[in-house]
CSV table of C-alpha atoms in Angstrom, one decimal:
chain,number,residue,atom,x,y,z
Z,1,UNK,CA,-27.4,-18.3,-133.8
Z,2,UNK,CA,-26.8,-15.2,-131.2
Z,3,UNK,CA,-23.2,-15.3,-129.3
Z,4,UNK,CA,-23.8,-13.9,-125.8
Z,5,UNK,CA,-21.3,-11.2,-125.5
Z,6,UNK,CA,-18.6,-11.5,-123.7
Z,7,UNK,CA,-18.3,-9.6,-119.5
Z,8,UNK,CA,-14.9,-7.9,-118.4
Z,9,UNK,CA,-15.0,-9.8,-114.4
Z,10,UNK,CA,-13.7,-6.9,-111.5
Z,11,UNK,CA,-11.3,-8.8,-111.6
Z,12,UNK,CA,-8.5,-5.6,-111.0
Z,13,UNK,CA,-10.5,-4.4,-107.9
Z,14,UNK,CA,-10.3,-7.7,-105.7
Z,15,UNK,CA,-6.2,-8.2,-107.1
Z,16,UNK,CA,-6.2,-4.6,-105.4
Z,17,UNK,CA,-7.9,-5.4,-102.2
Z,18,UNK,CA,-5.3,-8.7,-101.9
Z,19,UNK,CA,-2.3,-6.7,-102.4
Z,20,UNK,CA,-3.9,-3.8,-99.2
Z,21,UNK,CA,-5.1,-7.0,-97.0
Z,22,UNK,CA,-1.5,-8.2,-97.5
Z,23,UNK,CA,0.5,-5.7,-97.1
Z,24,UNK,CA,-1.4,-4.0,-93.6
Z,25,UNK,CA,-1.1,-8.0,-92.7
Z,26,UNK,CA,2.9,-7.6,-92.4
Z,27,UNK,CA,2.7,-3.9,-91.0
Z,28,UNK,CA,1.1,-5.0,-88.4
Z,29,UNK,CA,3.8,-8.2,-88.2
Z,30,UNK,CA,6.2,-5.0,-87.7
Z,31,UNK,CA,4.3,-3.8,-85.3
Z,32,UNK,CA,3.9,-6.1,-83.4
Z,33,UNK,CA,8.0,-7.4,-83.7
Z,34,UNK,CA,8.4,-3.7,-82.1
Z,35,UNK,CA,6.2,-2.9,-80.1
Z,36,UNK,CA,7.9,-6.8,-77.9
Z,37,UNK,CA,11.5,-5.7,-78.8
Z,38,UNK,CA,11.1,-2.6,-77.9
Z,39,UNK,CA,9.1,-3.9,-74.3
Z,40,UNK,CA,11.7,-6.5,-73.9
Z,41,UNK,CA,14.8,-4.3,-73.4
Z,42,UNK,CA,12.6,-1.6,-71.4
Z,43,UNK,CA,12.3,-4.3,-68.6
Z,44,UNK,CA,15.2,-4.7,-69.4
Z,45,UNK,CA,16.4,-1.4,-67.9
Z,46,UNK,CA,14.2,-2.1,-65.2
Z,47,UNK,CA,15.3,-5.3,-64.2
Z,48,UNK,CA,19.5,-3.4,-64.4
Z,49,UNK,CA,17.6,-0.2,-62.6
Z,50,UNK,CA,15.2,-1.8,-60.0
Z,51,UNK,CA,16.4,-5.6,-59.7
Z,52,UNK,CA,14.5,-8.6,-57.4
Z,53,UNK,CA,16.4,-9.1,-54.6
Z,54,UNK,CA,20.2,-8.6,-53.8
Z,55,UNK,CA,22.6,-10.4,-55.9
Z,56,UNK,CA,23.3,-12.8,-57.9
Z,57,UNK,CA,20.8,-15.6,-56.3
Z,58,UNK,CA,17.1,-15.5,-56.4
Z,59,UNK,CA,15.0,-13.8,-55.0
Z,60,UNK,CA,13.7,-14.6,-51.1
Z,61,UNK,CA,10.7,-14.0,-49.2
Z,62,UNK,CA,11.6,-10.6,-47.6
Z,63,UNK,CA,12.8,-8.9,-51.5
Z,64,UNK,CA,9.4,-10.9,-52.5
Z,65,UNK,CA,6.6,-10.7,-49.3
Z,66,UNK,CA,6.7,-6.3,-50.0
Z,67,UNK,CA,6.5,-5.6,-54.1
Z,68,UNK,CA,3.9,-9.6,-55.1
Z,69,UNK,CA,2.0,-7.5,-57.3
Z,70,UNK,CA,4.6,-5.7,-59.2
Z,71,UNK,CA,7.1,-9.4,-60.0
Z,72,UNK,CA,4.0,-11.0,-60.4
Z,73,UNK,CA,3.3,-8.4,-63.5
Z,74,UNK,CA,7.3,-8.4,-64.6
Z,75,UNK,CA,7.5,-12.4,-65.1
Z,76,UNK,CA,3.7,-11.9,-66.7
Z,77,UNK,CA,5.3,-9.5,-68.9
Z,78,UNK,CA,8.4,-10.5,-69.5
Z,79,UNK,CA,6.7,-13.7,-70.3
Z,80,UNK,CA,4.4,-12.1,-72.9
Z,81,UNK,CA,6.2,-10.6,-74.6
Z,82,UNK,CA,8.7,-12.7,-75.3
Z,83,UNK,CA,6.4,-16.0,-77.1
Z,84,UNK,CA,4.7,-13.3,-78.8
Z,85,UNK,CA,8.1,-11.2,-79.5
Z,86,UNK,CA,10.3,-14.1,-80.8
Z,87,UNK,CA,7.4,-16.1,-82.4
Z,88,UNK,CA,6.4,-13.1,-84.8
Z,89,UNK,CA,9.9,-12.9,-85.9
Z,90,UNK,CA,10.6,-16.3,-86.7
Z,91,UNK,CA,7.4,-15.7,-89.3
Z,92,UNK,CA,9.2,-12.8,-90.2
Z,93,UNK,CA,12.2,-14.5,-90.9
Z,94,UNK,CA,10.4,-17.4,-93.3
Z,95,UNK,CA,9.8,-14.3,-94.9
Z,96,UNK,CA,12.7,-13.1,-95.7
Z,97,UNK,CA,13.9,-16.9,-96.6
Z,98,UNK,CA,12.2,-17.8,-100.3
Z,99,UNK,CA,14.6,-20.8,-101.2
Z,100,UNK,CA,18.3,-20.2,-100.6
Z,101,UNK,CA,18.8,-20.8,-96.6
Z,102,UNK,CA,15.2,-22.0,-96.1
Z,103,UNK,CA,15.4,-25.3,-94.0
Z,104,UNK,CA,17.7,-23.8,-91.8
Z,105,UNK,CA,15.0,-20.6,-90.9
Z,106,UNK,CA,12.4,-24.3,-90.9
Z,107,UNK,CA,14.1,-26.0,-88.2
Z,108,UNK,CA,14.9,-22.2,-86.3
Z,109,UNK,CA,12.0,-21.1,-86.6
Z,110,UNK,CA,10.7,-23.9,-85.5
Z,111,UNK,CA,13.1,-24.2,-82.3
Z,112,UNK,CA,11.8,-20.4,-81.5
Z,113,UNK,CA,8.4,-21.8,-81.1
Z,114,UNK,CA,9.1,-24.7,-78.9
Z,115,UNK,CA,11.2,-22.7,-76.8
Z,116,UNK,CA,8.7,-19.7,-76.6
Z,117,UNK,CA,5.9,-22.2,-75.0
Z,118,UNK,CA,8.1,-23.8,-72.4
Z,119,UNK,CA,9.6,-20.8,-71.6
Z,120,UNK,CA,5.8,-19.7,-71.1
Z,121,UNK,CA,5.2,-22.4,-69.1
Z,122,UNK,CA,8.0,-22.8,-67.2
Z,123,UNK,CA,8.0,-18.5,-66.1
Z,124,UNK,CA,4.4,-19.1,-65.6
Z,125,UNK,CA,4.6,-21.0,-62.9
Z,126,UNK,CA,7.5,-19.2,-61.5
Z,127,UNK,CA,5.5,-16.2,-61.5
Z,128,UNK,CA,2.9,-18.0,-59.4
Z,129,UNK,CA,5.1,-20.3,-57.0
Z,130,UNK,CA,6.3,-16.7,-56.1
Z,131,UNK,CA,2.7,-14.6,-55.4
Z,132,UNK,CA,1.2,-17.5,-53.5
Z,133,UNK,CA,4.1,-18.6,-51.2
Z,134,UNK,CA,4.3,-14.8,-50.6
Z,135,UNK,CA,0.3,-14.3,-49.8
Z,136,UNK,CA,0.5,-13.6,-45.5
Z,137,UNK,CA,-2.7,-14.1,-45.8
Z,138,UNK,CA,-2.2,-17.9,-46.3
Z,139,UNK,CA,1.0,-18.2,-44.8
Z,140,UNK,CA,3.1,-16.8,-42.2
Z,141,UNK,CA,6.2,-15.3,-42.7
Z,142,UNK,CA,7.8,-17.6,-41.3
Z,143,UNK,CA,6.7,-20.5,-42.8
Z,144,UNK,CA,6.9,-18.9,-45.9
Z,145,UNK,CA,9.9,-18.0,-46.0
Z,146,UNK,CA,10.8,-21.3,-45.6
Z,147,UNK,CA,8.4,-22.2,-48.5
Z,148,UNK,CA,10.1,-20.3,-50.5
Z,149,UNK,CA,14.4,-20.6,-49.8
Z,150,UNK,CA,12.6,-24.2,-50.2
Z,151,UNK,CA,11.7,-23.2,-53.6
Z,152,UNK,CA,14.8,-21.0,-55.1
Z,153,UNK,CA,16.6,-24.5,-53.9
Z,154,UNK,CA,15.3,-27.1,-56.2
Z,155,UNK,CA,16.4,-25.0,-58.8
Z,156,UNK,CA,16.0,-28.3,-61.0
Z,157,UNK,CA,12.4,-27.8,-60.7
Z,158,UNK,CA,11.9,-24.0,-60.9
Z,159,UNK,CA,14.4,-22.8,-63.8
Z,160,UNK,CA,14.6,-26.2,-66.4
Z,161,UNK,CA,11.4,-25.3,-68.1
Z,162,UNK,CA,12.1,-21.5,-68.5
Z,163,UNK,CA,16.5,-21.7,-69.4
Z,164,UNK,CA,15.5,-24.6,-71.7
Z,165,UNK,CA,12.9,-22.7,-73.1
Z,166,UNK,CA,15.1,-19.5,-73.7
Z,167,UNK,CA,18.4,-22.3,-74.7
Z,168,UNK,CA,16.1,-23.4,-77.0
Z,169,UNK,CA,15.7,-19.8,-77.9
Z,170,UNK,CA,18.7,-19.4,-78.9
Z,171,UNK,CA,19.5,-21.7,-81.0
Z,172,UNK,CA,16.9,-21.5,-83.2
Z,173,UNK,CA,18.0,-17.9,-83.3
Z,174,UNK,CA,21.8,-19.2,-84.4
Z,175,UNK,CA,19.6,-21.1,-87.3
Z,176,UNK,CA,17.4,-18.3,-88.0
Z,177,UNK,CA,20.8,-16.2,-88.8
Z,178,UNK,CA,23.2,-18.9,-90.7
Z,179,UNK,CA,19.2,-19.0,-92.6
Z,180,UNK,CA,19.4,-15.1,-93.6
Z,181,UNK,CA,23.2,-15.1,-94.0
Z,182,UNK,CA,22.8,-17.9,-96.8
Z,183,UNK,CA,19.5,-15.9,-98.4
Z,184,UNK,CA,21.5,-12.4,-98.2
Z,185,UNK,CA,17.9,-11.0,-98.1
Z,186,UNK,CA,19.7,-8.2,-95.1
Z,187,UNK,CA,22.5,-6.2,-94.8
Z,188,UNK,CA,25.8,-8.4,-93.4
Z,189,UNK,CA,25.2,-7.2,-89.7
Z,190,UNK,CA,21.9,-8.5,-88.6
Z,191,UNK,CA,22.4,-12.1,-88.7
Z,192,UNK,CA,25.5,-11.3,-87.2
Z,193,UNK,CA,24.2,-9.2,-84.4
Z,194,UNK,CA,21.5,-12.0,-84.0
Z,195,UNK,CA,24.2,-14.6,-83.5
Z,196,UNK,CA,26.2,-13.4,-80.9
Z,197,UNK,CA,23.1,-11.1,-79.1
Z,198,UNK,CA,21.3,-14.0,-79.1
Z,199,UNK,CA,24.8,-16.2,-77.2
Z,200,UNK,CA,24.3,-12.7,-75.1
Z,201,UNK,CA,20.8,-13.2,-73.8
Z,202,UNK,CA,21.2,-16.8,-72.1
Z,203,UNK,CA,25.7,-16.0,-71.2
Z,204,UNK,CA,25.2,-12.8,-69.0
Z,205,UNK,CA,23.0,-11.5,-66.7
Z,206,UNK,CA,20.4,-10.1,-67.1
Z,207,UNK,CA,20.7,-7.4,-64.3
Z,208,UNK,CA,23.9,-6.3,-65.7
Z,209,UNK,CA,25.1,-3.7,-67.8
Z,210,UNK,CA,26.1,-6.6,-70.4
Z,211,UNK,CA,22.7,-8.1,-70.1
Z,212,UNK,CA,21.4,-4.6,-70.9
Z,213,UNK,CA,23.9,-4.4,-73.9
Z,214,UNK,CA,23.0,-7.3,-75.4
Z,215,UNK,CA,19.2,-7.1,-75.0
Z,216,UNK,CA,19.1,-3.7,-77.1
Z,217,UNK,CA,21.7,-5.7,-79.7
Z,218,UNK,CA,18.8,-8.5,-79.5
Z,219,UNK,CA,15.8,-5.6,-79.9
Z,220,UNK,CA,18.2,-4.0,-82.7
Z,221,UNK,CA,18.4,-7.1,-84.6
Z,222,UNK,CA,15.5,-8.2,-84.1
Z,223,UNK,CA,13.1,-5.1,-85.4
Z,224,UNK,CA,16.0,-5.7,-88.3
Z,225,UNK,CA,14.4,-8.5,-89.6
Z,226,UNK,CA,11.1,-7.6,-88.9
Z,227,UNK,CA,11.8,-4.1,-91.1
Z,228,UNK,CA,12.8,-6.1,-94.0
Z,229,UNK,CA,10.2,-8.7,-94.3
Z,230,UNK,CA,7.5,-5.9,-93.5
Z,231,UNK,CA,10.3,-4.2,-97.2
Z,232,UNK,CA,9.4,-7.0,-99.1
Z,233,UNK,CA,6.1,-7.9,-98.3
Z,234,UNK,CA,5.8,-4.6,-99.5
Z,235,UNK,CA,7.3,-4.4,-102.6
Z,236,UNK,CA,6.4,-8.2,-103.9
Z,237,UNK,CA,3.2,-6.4,-103.2
Z,238,UNK,CA,3.2,-4.2,-105.5
Z,239,UNK,CA,5.3,-5.6,-108.4
């Protein structure tokens, strides 16, 4: 009885292709984190140079109406970059915490994702209210001014969602910092700066020098998380 000769299947090209795809995805993840982190600092710088309104209070009708398109675009870009950037950074942190600290990373990432969802809903509604309230073709300036003042006075409804989301993101970032510290997969300065900047971005006014420095530190630590996740993944795929 004849025996059919064995045929070697071409596994090597398939494995190489899978590694290339995995490395490419990690590079894309880092590119997203880099872009959103830099844009976050750019928005903070714009807010510092060209604040919306005057003083520490919410902007009134006179401050919003002449720049309503700019205000809407600013809020929209801020919301999108934070949601995408925060979720991408949480994913990168998960890749850096394979075992030790994994529970901390899982809880922290979940808080970040939930906070990003709340923030996105809140800031989207905030932008929409200001945009339509200052439409002079629909509302007169006197009526619109009273409406904006009424909205600004009801901060419990106006800011509950975005502030609540920002607080959850900060708590999640602190938890992720603990996970990274325990995992020891990044230099010690990364979780330390990440933890400090997570608190700073919540408690410091965003349009001041301190807030700008805090945002710069947050962007730097987030970029570092993305970078080390990419490098760790490249090493794993090349092994």
